[in-house]
Amino acid sequence: MIDRAARRPTTTTGLSGEDPTRPATAWVRWAAGGTLACLAVAMLLVVDVLPLDVVRFVAYWCLGVIVPGVVVLRYLRGPGARLLEDLGLGAATGLAIEMLVAVALSLVRLDAWAPWWPLVVYAALASSARLRQAVGPRPYRAHETPAQAWSLTATGAIVVAGLVPVLRRMPLPPLETTANIDRWWHAGLVEEMLKPGLPVDPRVAGELSVYHWFSHLHLAVGSATSGVEPTTVYFRLWIVPVVLVGLALVATLGRHVTRRAWGGSLAAWMTFVALDGGTLWQSGDAPGAQPVSFSPSQMLSLVLVGAAAIAIV
């Protein structure tokens, strides 16, 4: 006997009572995200980054971090329902794997192989139809309104624009500046990460570095993969994608915590604009309590902790 009630379609609601079966207004997401991406690229060109270096670094982030990270994430938990969540958590997953692989290879002096780890993911995709089916693209559901999508873009645009004076205060080599000479210490650590084996202290030949260097390892892998000079990666490029990923994760976390579509946009605004208060843009060195800082370790911590918080929630 057929249960007619069981055959009737049911209506499920998402956060804030939205219907996830509503057709996605994909153009809203892509237009908002595309606008922010164009602004980020324009900002890098304004601060004297060569167009080819921008293209190389974007290709590294897309093909070497985000895509393999999304594949691994989808394999472990299945596709997400929202594009922003998939990209943010996928990028965090890619960063975590990259750093773990790079550390492991450093222990056995095979550092040069670190940039090639995404090929393992691509080889698995090419050889397994089942894996391709499991992690393949799915239609996303647009729960946010156009106003919410563009408000998140506006927050990102404010942060990206605020980075211009910060980066302009740090001329690229061969120009030198005495403003915050600690920058050259960090640049030296990135250079050390490009050498085989465990890093040594840039100030003392042959002495192992006891400073925390996971973030510098990420910058070194980015330089080795993209072919961009490590000083350009450190003084210009690294902070833009890391900030944007952090923005996506904070928005995702806010949405999950508040269980409202507007919660993500509000959380991003409060974290990156209202709470920061422009401190970074005025001095170039925000206190540790500020969410946006030029410190690679602090910003990468924001990404990894944000992803962990989403998983816990």
PDB file of C-alpha atoms in Angstrom:
ATOM      1  CA  MET A   1       0.000   0.000   0.000  1.00  0.00           C
ATOM      2  CA  ILE A   2       1.421   3.387  -1.036  1.00  0.00           C
ATOM      3  CA  ASP A   3       1.711   6.041   1.626  1.00  0.00           C
ATOM      4  CA  ARG A   4       0.430   9.134  -0.188  1.00  0.00           C
ATOM      5  CA  ALA A   5       1.525  11.448   2.606  1.00  0.00           C
ATOM      6  CA  ALA A   6       5.089  10.248   2.236  1.00  0.00           C
ATOM      7  CA  ARG A   7       4.981  11.026  -1.480  1.00  0.00           C
ATOM      8  CA  ARG A   8       3.827  14.613  -1.046  1.00  0.00           C
ATOM      9  CA  PRO A   9       6.649  17.103  -1.491  1.00  0.00           C
ATOM     10  CA  THR A  10       7.735  18.729   1.717  1.00  0.00           C
ATOM     11  CA  THR A  11       8.927  22.281   2.111  1.00  0.00           C
ATOM     12  CA  THR A  12      12.068  22.782   4.120  1.00  0.00           C
ATOM     13  CA  THR A  13      13.282  26.091   5.337  1.00  0.00           C
ATOM     14  CA  GLY A  14      16.766  27.312   5.843  1.00  0.00           C
ATOM     15  CA  LEU A  15      18.107  29.986   8.111  1.00  0.00           C
ATOM     16  CA  SER A  16      15.632  32.755   8.849  1.00  0.00           C
ATOM     17  CA  GLY A  17      12.855  30.723   7.280  1.00  0.00           C
ATOM     18  CA  GLU A  18      14.113  30.924   3.678  1.00  0.00           C
ATOM     19  CA  ASP A  19      13.115  28.175   1.300  1.00  0.00           C
ATOM     20  CA  PRO A  20      16.327  26.457   0.089  1.00  0.00           C
ATOM     21  CA  THR A  21      14.487  25.113  -2.955  1.00  0.00           C
ATOM     22  CA  ARG A  22      14.027  28.672  -4.266  1.00  0.00           C
ATOM     23  CA  PRO A  23      15.976  29.127  -7.549  1.00  0.00           C
ATOM     24  CA  ALA A  24      19.354  30.672  -6.902  1.00  0.00           C
ATOM     25  CA  THR A  25      19.941  34.189  -8.122  1.00  0.00           C
ATOM     26  CA  ALA A  26      23.450  33.205  -9.135  1.00  0.00           C
ATOM     27  CA  TRP A  27      24.179  36.465 -10.913  1.00  0.00           C
ATOM     28  CA  VAL A  28      23.918  38.340  -7.605  1.00  0.00           C
ATOM     29  CA  ARG A  29      26.618  36.231  -5.980  1.00  0.00           C
ATOM     30  CA  TRP A  30      28.905  36.233  -8.995  1.00  0.00           C
ATOM     31  CA  ALA A  31      28.495  39.963  -9.630  1.00  0.00           C
ATOM     32  CA  ALA A  32      29.186  40.828  -5.987  1.00  0.00           C
ATOM     33  CA  GLY A  33      32.145  38.462  -5.722  1.00  0.00           C
ATOM     34  CA  GLY A  34      33.504  39.473  -9.126  1.00  0.00           C
ATOM     35  CA  THR A  35      33.360  43.138  -8.194  1.00  0.00           C
ATOM     36  CA  LEU A  36      35.337  42.538  -5.013  1.00  0.00           C
ATOM     37  CA  ALA A  37      37.909  40.423  -6.884  1.00  0.00           C
ATOM     38  CA  CYS A  38      38.387  43.178  -9.479  1.00  0.00           C
ATOM     39  CA  LEU A  39      38.839  45.761  -6.731  1.00  0.00           C
ATOM     40  CA  ALA A  40      41.469  43.576  -5.049  1.00  0.00           C
ATOM     41  CA  VAL A  41      43.398  43.189  -8.301  1.00  0.00           C
ATOM     42  CA  ALA A  42      43.179  46.922  -8.999  1.00  0.00           C
ATOM     43  CA  MET A  43      44.486  47.650  -5.493  1.00  0.00           C
ATOM     44  CA  LEU A  44      47.537  45.443  -6.084  1.00  0.00           C
ATOM     45  CA  LEU A  45      48.278  47.188  -9.371  1.00  0.00           C
ATOM     46  CA  VAL A  46      48.008  50.570  -7.648  1.00  0.00           C
ATOM     47  CA  VAL A  47      50.679  49.563  -5.122  1.00  0.00           C
ATOM     48  CA  ASP A  48      53.157  48.691  -7.888  1.00  0.00           C
ATOM     49  CA  VAL A  49      52.704  44.935  -8.236  1.00  0.00           C
ATOM     50  CA  LEU A  50      53.448  43.756 -11.777  1.00  0.00           C
ATOM     51  CA  PRO A  51      50.377  42.448 -13.645  1.00  0.00           C
ATOM     52  CA  LEU A  52      52.142  39.151 -14.390  1.00  0.00           C
ATOM     53  CA  ASP A  53      52.916  38.683 -10.695  1.00  0.00           C
ATOM     54  CA  VAL A  54      49.241  39.255  -9.869  1.00  0.00           C
ATOM     55  CA  VAL A  55      48.187  36.676 -12.467  1.00  0.00           C
ATOM     56  CA  ARG A  56      50.694  34.136 -11.178  1.00  0.00           C
ATOM     57  CA  PHE A  57      49.699  34.585  -7.548  1.00  0.00           C
ATOM     58  CA  VAL A  58      45.981  34.419  -8.329  1.00  0.00           C
ATOM     59  CA  ALA A  59      46.596  31.202 -10.286  1.00  0.00           C
ATOM     60  CA  TYR A  60      48.511  29.757  -7.315  1.00  0.00           C
ATOM     61  CA  TRP A  61      45.687  30.562  -4.916  1.00  0.00           C
ATOM     62  CA  CYS A  62      42.964  29.254  -7.198  1.00  0.00           C
ATOM     63  CA  LEU A  63      44.665  26.072  -8.443  1.00  0.00           C
ATOM     64  CA  GLY A  64      47.043  25.402  -5.554  1.00  0.00           C
ATOM     65  CA  VAL A  65      44.912  26.268  -2.521  1.00  0.00           C
ATOM     66  CA  ILE A  66      41.200  26.779  -3.139  1.00  0.00           C
ATOM     67  CA  VAL A  67      40.370  24.071  -5.706  1.00  0.00           C
ATOM     68  CA  PRO A  68      42.257  21.198  -4.003  1.00  0.00           C
ATOM     69  CA  GLY A  69      40.993  22.403  -0.629  1.00  0.00           C
ATOM     70  CA  VAL A  70      37.384  22.404  -1.826  1.00  0.00           C
ATOM     71  CA  VAL A  71      37.837  18.905  -3.287  1.00  0.00           C
ATOM     72  CA  VAL A  72      39.170  17.531   0.010  1.00  0.00           C
ATOM     73  CA  LEU A  73      36.485  19.359   1.989  1.00  0.00           C
ATOM     74  CA  ARG A  74      33.680  18.006  -0.195  1.00  0.00           C
ATOM     75  CA  TYR A  75      35.097  14.497   0.017  1.00  0.00           C
ATOM     76  CA  LEU A  76      35.124  14.672   3.813  1.00  0.00           C
ATOM     77  CA  ARG A  77      31.764  16.324   4.435  1.00  0.00           C
ATOM     78  CA  GLY A  78      29.937  16.607   1.096  1.00  0.00           C
ATOM     79  CA  PRO A  79      29.176  19.759  -0.910  1.00  0.00           C
ATOM     80  CA  GLY A  80      28.064  22.826   0.997  1.00  0.00           C
ATOM     81  CA  ALA A  81      24.789  24.586   0.361  1.00  0.00           C
ATOM     82  CA  ARG A  82      26.353  28.002  -0.179  1.00  0.00           C
ATOM     83  CA  LEU A  83      29.127  29.170  -2.469  1.00  0.00           C
ATOM     84  CA  LEU A  84      30.714  31.484   0.117  1.00  0.00           C
ATOM     85  CA  GLU A  85      30.924  28.701   2.699  1.00  0.00           C
ATOM     86  CA  ASP A  86      32.400  26.231   0.219  1.00  0.00           C
ATOM     87  CA  LEU A  87      35.069  28.662  -0.944  1.00  0.00           C
ATOM     88  CA  GLY A  88      35.978  29.911   2.537  1.00  0.00           C
ATOM     89  CA  LEU A  89      36.211  26.517   4.204  1.00  0.00           C
ATOM     90  CA  GLY A  90      37.832  25.030   1.104  1.00  0.00           C
ATOM     91  CA  ALA A  91      40.552  27.682   1.152  1.00  0.00           C
ATOM     92  CA  ALA A  92      41.160  27.094   4.868  1.00  0.00           C
ATOM     93  CA  THR A  93      41.403  23.350   4.212  1.00  0.00           C
ATOM     94  CA  GLY A  94      43.864  23.934   1.390  1.00  0.00           C
ATOM     95  CA  LEU A  95      46.015  26.189   3.566  1.00  0.00           C
ATOM     96  CA  ALA A  96      46.073  23.671   6.415  1.00  0.00           C
ATOM     97  CA  ILE A  97      47.080  20.810   4.123  1.00  0.00           C
ATOM     98  CA  GLU A  98      49.709  22.954   2.413  1.00  0.00           C
ATOM     99  CA  MET A  99      51.399  23.865   5.679  1.00  0.00           C
ATOM    100  CA  LEU A 100      51.260  20.323   7.083  1.00  0.00           C
ATOM    101  CA  VAL A 101      52.753  18.876   3.904  1.00  0.00           C
ATOM    102  CA  ALA A 102      55.431  21.576   3.777  1.00  0.00           C
ATOM    103  CA  VAL A 103      56.444  20.960   7.399  1.00  0.00           C
ATOM    104  CA  ALA A 104      56.620  17.196   6.852  1.00  0.00           C
ATOM    105  CA  LEU A 105      58.764  17.626   3.750  1.00  0.00           C
ATOM    106  CA  SER A 106      61.054  20.076   5.570  1.00  0.00           C
ATOM    107  CA  LEU A 107      61.834  17.394   8.133  1.00  0.00           C
ATOM    108  CA  VAL A 108      63.194  15.128   5.394  1.00  0.00           C
ATOM    109  CA  ARG A 109      64.771  17.948   3.330  1.00  0.00           C
ATOM    110  CA  LEU A 110      62.360  17.541   0.430  1.00  0.00           C
ATOM    111  CA  ASP A 111      61.036  21.088   0.601  1.00  0.00           C
ATOM    112  CA  ALA A 112      61.157  21.517  -3.166  1.00  0.00           C
ATOM    113  CA  TRP A 113      58.255  19.062  -3.500  1.00  0.00           C
ATOM    114  CA  ALA A 114      55.864  21.111  -1.347  1.00  0.00           C
ATOM    115  CA  PRO A 115      54.379  23.120  -4.269  1.00  0.00           C
ATOM    116  CA  TRP A 116      53.393  19.890  -6.024  1.00  0.00           C
ATOM    117  CA  TRP A 117      50.993  18.514  -3.403  1.00  0.00           C
ATOM    118  CA  PRO A 118      47.838  19.660  -5.290  1.00  0.00           C
ATOM    119  CA  LEU A 119      48.807  17.307  -8.128  1.00  0.00           C
ATOM    120  CA  VAL A 120      47.933  14.397  -5.843  1.00  0.00           C
ATOM    121  CA  VAL A 121      44.376  15.738  -5.594  1.00  0.00           C
ATOM    122  CA  TYR A 122      44.121  16.342  -9.339  1.00  0.00           C
ATOM    123  CA  ALA A 123      45.512  12.871 -10.083  1.00  0.00           C
ATOM    124  CA  ALA A 124      42.916  11.320  -7.795  1.00  0.00           C
ATOM    125  CA  LEU A 125      40.175  13.260  -9.574  1.00  0.00           C
ATOM    126  CA  ALA A 126      41.424  12.188 -12.990  1.00  0.00           C
ATOM    127  CA  SER A 127      41.635   8.515 -12.051  1.00  0.00           C
ATOM    128  CA  SER A 128      38.385   8.096 -10.093  1.00  0.00           C
ATOM    129  CA  ALA A 129      34.971   8.724 -11.631  1.00  0.00           C
ATOM    130  CA  ARG A 130      33.402   7.984  -8.246  1.00  0.00           C
ATOM    131  CA  LEU A 131      35.438  10.746  -6.645  1.00  0.00           C
ATOM    132  CA  ARG A 132      34.514  13.191  -9.394  1.00  0.00           C
ATOM    133  CA  GLN A 133      30.853  12.395  -8.843  1.00  0.00           C
ATOM    134  CA  ALA A 134      31.173  12.830  -5.070  1.00  0.00           C
ATOM    135  CA  VAL A 135      32.928  16.203  -5.188  1.00  0.00           C
ATOM    136  CA  GLY A 136      31.525  17.536  -8.458  1.00  0.00           C
ATOM    137  CA  PRO A 137      29.659  20.840  -8.726  1.00  0.00           C
ATOM    138  CA  ARG A 138      26.199  21.137  -7.239  1.00  0.00           C
ATOM    139  CA  PRO A 139      23.645  23.931  -7.643  1.00  0.00           C
ATOM    140  CA  TYR A 140      23.950  26.424  -4.818  1.00  0.00           C
ATOM    141  CA  ARG A 141      20.933  27.976  -3.152  1.00  0.00           C
ATOM    142  CA  ALA A 142      20.935  31.751  -2.755  1.00  0.00           C
ATOM    143  CA  HIS A 143      19.517  32.504   0.692  1.00  0.00           C
ATOM    144  CA  GLU A 144      20.889  36.024   0.846  1.00  0.00           C
ATOM    145  CA  THR A 145      19.134  39.002  -0.660  1.00  0.00           C
ATOM    146  CA  PRO A 146      20.968  41.257  -3.128  1.00  0.00           C
ATOM    147  CA  ALA A 147      21.371  43.827  -0.351  1.00  0.00           C
ATOM    148  CA  GLN A 148      23.068  41.278   1.917  1.00  0.00           C
ATOM    149  CA  ALA A 149      25.389  40.058  -0.828  1.00  0.00           C
ATOM    150  CA  TRP A 150      26.443  43.562  -1.774  1.00  0.00           C
ATOM    151  CA  SER A 151      26.835  44.656   1.838  1.00  0.00           C
ATOM    152  CA  LEU A 152      29.440  41.928   2.257  1.00  0.00           C
ATOM    153  CA  THR A 153      31.155  43.153  -0.909  1.00  0.00           C
ATOM    154  CA  ALA A 154      31.131  46.692   0.494  1.00  0.00           C
ATOM    155  CA  THR A 155      32.821  45.477   3.684  1.00  0.00           C
ATOM    156  CA  GLY A 156      35.499  43.710   1.666  1.00  0.00           C
ATOM    157  CA  ALA A 157      36.001  46.793  -0.511  1.00  0.00           C
ATOM    158  CA  ILE A 158      36.560  48.993   2.553  1.00  0.00           C
ATOM    159  CA  VAL A 159      39.179  46.587   3.908  1.00  0.00           C
ATOM    160  CA  VAL A 160      40.929  46.221   0.543  1.00  0.00           C
ATOM    161  CA  ALA A 161      40.977  49.996  -0.002  1.00  0.00           C
ATOM    162  CA  GLY A 162      42.302  50.474   3.522  1.00  0.00           C
ATOM    163  CA  LEU A 163      45.317  48.312   2.687  1.00  0.00           C
ATOM    164  CA  VAL A 164      46.571  50.765   0.035  1.00  0.00           C
ATOM    165  CA  PRO A 165      48.193  53.288   2.422  1.00  0.00           C
ATOM    166  CA  VAL A 166      49.568  50.430   4.528  1.00  0.00           C
ATOM    167  CA  LEU A 167      51.350  48.831   1.576  1.00  0.00           C
ATOM    168  CA  ARG A 168      52.527  52.169   0.199  1.00  0.00           C
ATOM    169  CA  ARG A 169      54.433  52.744   3.448  1.00  0.00           C
ATOM    170  CA  MET A 170      56.543  49.676   2.629  1.00  0.00           C
ATOM    171  CA  PRO A 171      58.452  50.256  -0.635  1.00  0.00           C
ATOM    172  CA  LEU A 172      59.440  47.162  -2.570  1.00  0.00           C
ATOM    173  CA  PRO A 173      63.142  46.291  -2.885  1.00  0.00           C
ATOM    174  CA  PRO A 174      65.577  47.618  -3.955  1.00  0.00           C
ATOM    175  CA  LEU A 175      64.107  50.674  -2.227  1.00  0.00           C
ATOM    176  CA  GLU A 176      64.643  50.629   1.521  1.00  0.00           C
ATOM    177  CA  THR A 177      62.807  52.151   4.435  1.00  0.00           C
ATOM    178  CA  THR A 178      63.531  52.375   8.131  1.00  0.00           C
ATOM    179  CA  ALA A 179      59.824  52.326   8.961  1.00  0.00           C
ATOM    180  CA  ASN A 180      59.382  49.187  11.049  1.00  0.00           C
ATOM    181  CA  ILE A 181      62.594  47.297  10.286  1.00  0.00           C
ATOM    182  CA  ASP A 182      60.935  44.206  11.775  1.00  0.00           C
ATOM    183  CA  ARG A 183      59.447  43.703   8.305  1.00  0.00           C
ATOM    184  CA  TRP A 184      62.871  42.706   7.010  1.00  0.00           C
ATOM    185  CA  TRP A 185      63.174  40.097   9.758  1.00  0.00           C
ATOM    186  CA  HIS A 186      59.993  38.449   8.536  1.00  0.00           C
ATOM    187  CA  ALA A 187      61.099  38.754   4.903  1.00  0.00           C
ATOM    188  CA  GLY A 188      64.346  37.015   5.880  1.00  0.00           C
ATOM    189  CA  LEU A 189      62.387  34.156   7.450  1.00  0.00           C
ATOM    190  CA  VAL A 190      60.425  33.700   4.224  1.00  0.00           C
ATOM    191  CA  GLU A 191      63.732  33.482   2.342  1.00  0.00           C
ATOM    192  CA  GLU A 192      64.950  30.858   4.830  1.00  0.00           C
ATOM    193  CA  MET A 193      61.845  28.755   4.166  1.00  0.00           C
ATOM    194  CA  LEU A 194      62.934  28.411   0.543  1.00  0.00           C
ATOM    195  CA  LYS A 195      66.098  26.573   1.568  1.00  0.00           C
ATOM    196  CA  PRO A 196      66.067  22.780   2.143  1.00  0.00           C
ATOM    197  CA  GLY A 197      65.670  21.490   5.670  1.00  0.00           C
ATOM    198  CA  LEU A 198      64.553  23.219   8.836  1.00  0.00           C
ATOM    199  CA  PRO A 199      64.943  27.021   8.799  1.00  0.00           C
ATOM    200  CA  VAL A 200      67.880  28.717  10.462  1.00  0.00           C
ATOM    201  CA  ASP A 201      67.875  32.035  12.265  1.00  0.00           C
ATOM    202  CA  PRO A 202      68.512  34.755   9.638  1.00  0.00           C
ATOM    203  CA  ARG A 203      70.730  36.566  12.167  1.00  0.00           C
ATOM    204  CA  VAL A 204      72.984  33.609  13.107  1.00  0.00           C
ATOM    205  CA  ALA A 205      74.381  31.245  10.491  1.00  0.00           C
ATOM    206  CA  GLY A 206      73.741  27.586  11.290  1.00  0.00           C
ATOM    207  CA  GLU A 207      71.448  28.158  14.291  1.00  0.00           C
ATOM    208  CA  LEU A 208      67.961  26.707  13.936  1.00  0.00           C
ATOM    209  CA  SER A 209      65.134  29.219  14.154  1.00  0.00           C
ATOM    210  CA  VAL A 210      62.980  28.891  17.255  1.00  0.00           C
ATOM    211  CA  TYR A 211      60.504  31.491  16.023  1.00  0.00           C
ATOM    212  CA  HIS A 212      57.066  30.279  14.910  1.00  0.00           C
ATOM    213  CA  TRP A 213      57.310  29.966  11.143  1.00  0.00           C
ATOM    214  CA  PHE A 214      54.219  28.175   9.785  1.00  0.00           C
ATOM    215  CA  SER A 215      52.917  31.406   8.262  1.00  0.00           C
ATOM    216  CA  HIS A 216      56.285  32.152   6.657  1.00  0.00           C
ATOM    217  CA  LEU A 217      56.244  28.651   5.218  1.00  0.00           C
ATOM    218  CA  HIS A 218      52.945  29.437   3.492  1.00  0.00           C
ATOM    219  CA  LEU A 219      54.459  32.563   1.949  1.00  0.00           C
ATOM    220  CA  ALA A 220      57.503  30.589   0.797  1.00  0.00           C
ATOM    221  CA  VAL A 221      55.345  27.905  -0.839  1.00  0.00           C
ATOM    222  CA  GLY A 222      53.328  30.648  -2.518  1.00  0.00           C
ATOM    223  CA  SER A 223      56.520  32.193  -3.893  1.00  0.00           C
ATOM    224  CA  ALA A 224      57.934  28.870  -5.070  1.00  0.00           C
ATOM    225  CA  THR A 225      54.647  27.835  -6.699  1.00  0.00           C
ATOM    226  CA  SER A 226      53.865  31.120  -8.432  1.00  0.00           C
ATOM    227  CA  GLY A 227      57.409  32.111  -9.316  1.00  0.00           C
ATOM    228  CA  VAL A 228      56.912  35.538  -7.722  1.00  0.00           C
ATOM    229  CA  GLU A 229      59.794  37.019  -5.735  1.00  0.00           C
ATOM    230  CA  PRO A 230      59.431  36.238  -2.004  1.00  0.00           C
ATOM    231  CA  THR A 231      59.808  39.923  -1.104  1.00  0.00           C
ATOM    232  CA  THR A 232      56.885  40.790  -3.395  1.00  0.00           C
ATOM    233  CA  VAL A 233      54.823  38.015  -1.838  1.00  0.00           C
ATOM    234  CA  TYR A 234      55.570  39.237   1.674  1.00  0.00           C
ATOM    235  CA  PHE A 235      55.394  43.014   1.179  1.00  0.00           C
ATOM    236  CA  ARG A 236      52.382  42.992  -1.155  1.00  0.00           C
ATOM    237  CA  LEU A 237      50.516  39.864  -2.168  1.00  0.00           C
ATOM    238  CA  TRP A 238      49.894  37.498   0.730  1.00  0.00           C
ATOM    239  CA  ILE A 239      47.569  39.652   2.817  1.00  0.00           C
ATOM    240  CA  VAL A 240      44.850  40.205   0.185  1.00  0.00           C
ATOM    241  CA  PRO A 241      43.607  36.603  -0.305  1.00  0.00           C
ATOM    242  CA  VAL A 242      44.055  35.791   3.386  1.00  0.00           C
ATOM    243  CA  VAL A 243      41.908  38.772   4.421  1.00  0.00           C
ATOM    244  CA  LEU A 244      39.212  37.885   1.876  1.00  0.00           C
ATOM    245  CA  VAL A 245      39.120  34.257   3.053  1.00  0.00           C
ATOM    246  CA  GLY A 246      38.888  35.471   6.637  1.00  0.00           C
ATOM    247  CA  LEU A 247      36.007  37.718   5.616  1.00  0.00           C
ATOM    248  CA  ALA A 248      34.158  34.775   4.061  1.00  0.00           C
ATOM    249  CA  LEU A 249      34.679  32.629   7.154  1.00  0.00           C
ATOM    250  CA  VAL A 250      33.545  35.318   9.595  1.00  0.00           C
ATOM    251  CA  ALA A 251      30.419  35.865   7.487  1.00  0.00           C
ATOM    252  CA  THR A 252      29.740  32.126   7.432  1.00  0.00           C
ATOM    253  CA  LEU A 253      30.280  31.843  11.180  1.00  0.00           C
ATOM    254  CA  GLY A 254      27.974  34.787  11.862  1.00  0.00           C
ATOM    255  CA  ARG A 255      25.280  33.209   9.751  1.00  0.00           C
ATOM    256  CA  HIS A 256      25.521  29.894  11.584  1.00  0.00           C
ATOM    257  CA  VAL A 257      25.585  31.493  15.040  1.00  0.00           C
ATOM    258  CA  THR A 258      22.670  33.883  14.481  1.00  0.00           C
ATOM    259  CA  ARG A 259      20.745  31.512  12.207  1.00  0.00           C
ATOM    260  CA  ARG A 260      19.774  34.536  10.162  1.00  0.00           C
ATOM    261  CA  ALA A 261      20.834  35.467   6.648  1.00  0.00           C
ATOM    262  CA  TRP A 262      21.804  38.996   7.704  1.00  0.00           C
ATOM    263  CA  GLY A 263      23.951  37.642  10.548  1.00  0.00           C
ATOM    264  CA  GLY A 264      26.855  36.952   8.224  1.00  0.00           C
ATOM    265  CA  SER A 265      26.946  40.437   6.728  1.00  0.00           C
ATOM    266  CA  LEU A 266      26.660  42.033  10.169  1.00  0.00           C
ATOM    267  CA  ALA A 267      29.401  39.836  11.656  1.00  0.00           C
ATOM    268  CA  ALA A 268      31.773  40.705   8.796  1.00  0.00           C
ATOM    269  CA  TRP A 269      31.077  44.415   9.156  1.00  0.00           C
ATOM    270  CA  MET A 270      31.506  44.399  12.937  1.00  0.00           C
ATOM    271  CA  THR A 271      34.729  42.391  12.760  1.00  0.00           C
ATOM    272  CA  PHE A 272      36.573  43.998   9.874  1.00  0.00           C
ATOM    273  CA  VAL A 273      35.319  47.593   9.912  1.00  0.00           C
ATOM    274  CA  ALA A 274      33.570  48.622  13.132  1.00  0.00           C
ATOM    275  CA  LEU A 275      35.841  46.697  15.529  1.00  0.00           C
ATOM    276  CA  ASP A 276      39.056  47.504  13.678  1.00  0.00           C
ATOM    277  CA  GLY A 277      38.222  51.195  13.604  1.00  0.00           C
ATOM    278  CA  GLY A 278      40.840  51.954  10.942  1.00  0.00           C
ATOM    279  CA  THR A 279      43.761  51.352  13.321  1.00  0.00           C
ATOM    280  CA  LEU A 280      45.679  49.308  10.768  1.00  0.00           C
ATOM    281  CA  TRP A 281      45.200  51.899   8.058  1.00  0.00           C
ATOM    282  CA  GLN A 282      46.421  54.766  10.234  1.00  0.00           C
ATOM    283  CA  SER A 283      49.565  53.232  11.706  1.00  0.00           C
ATOM    284  CA  GLY A 284      50.300  50.093   9.722  1.00  0.00           C
ATOM    285  CA  ASP A 285      50.700  48.118  12.939  1.00  0.00           C
ATOM    286  CA  ALA A 286      47.428  47.254  14.594  1.00  0.00           C
ATOM    287  CA  PRO A 287      47.468  45.994  18.197  1.00  0.00           C
ATOM    288  CA  GLY A 288      47.049  42.281  18.733  1.00  0.00           C
ATOM    289  CA  ALA A 289      43.372  42.687  19.589  1.00  0.00           C
ATOM    290  CA  GLN A 290      42.574  44.079  16.141  1.00  0.00           C
ATOM    291  CA  PRO A 291      41.266  41.586  13.555  1.00  0.00           C
ATOM    292  CA  VAL A 292      43.242  42.965  10.597  1.00  0.00           C
ATOM    293  CA  SER A 293      47.008  43.051  10.926  1.00  0.00           C
ATOM    294  CA  PHE A 294      49.991  42.801   8.609  1.00  0.00           C
ATOM    295  CA  SER A 295      51.229  39.887  10.723  1.00  0.00           C
ATOM    296  CA  PRO A 296      51.079  36.687   8.597  1.00  0.00           C
ATOM    297  CA  SER A 297      50.758  34.493  11.680  1.00  0.00           C
ATOM    298  CA  GLN A 298      47.871  36.526  13.096  1.00  0.00           C
ATOM    299  CA  MET A 299      45.929  36.606   9.826  1.00  0.00           C
ATOM    300  CA  LEU A 300      46.443  32.908   9.092  1.00  0.00           C
ATOM    301  CA  SER A 301      45.330  32.190  12.652  1.00  0.00           C
ATOM    302  CA  LEU A 302      42.125  34.086  11.910  1.00  0.00           C
ATOM    303  CA  VAL A 303      41.499  31.783   8.929  1.00  0.00           C
ATOM    304  CA  LEU A 304      42.240  28.521  10.715  1.00  0.00           C
ATOM    305  CA  VAL A 305      40.462  29.455  13.950  1.00  0.00           C
ATOM    306  CA  GLY A 306      37.483  30.712  11.957  1.00  0.00           C
ATOM    307  CA  ALA A 307      37.222  27.400  10.119  1.00  0.00           C
ATOM    308  CA  ALA A 308      37.534  25.476  13.388  1.00  0.00           C
ATOM    309  CA  ALA A 309      34.813  27.618  14.996  1.00  0.00           C
ATOM    310  CA  ILE A 310      32.450  26.924  12.088  1.00  0.00           C
ATOM    311  CA  ALA A 311      33.091  23.187  12.465  1.00  0.00           C
ATOM    312  CA  ILE A 312      32.380  23.357  16.206  1.00  0.00           C
ATOM    313  CA  VAL A 313      29.169  25.364  15.746  1.00  0.00           C
TER     314      VAL A 313
END
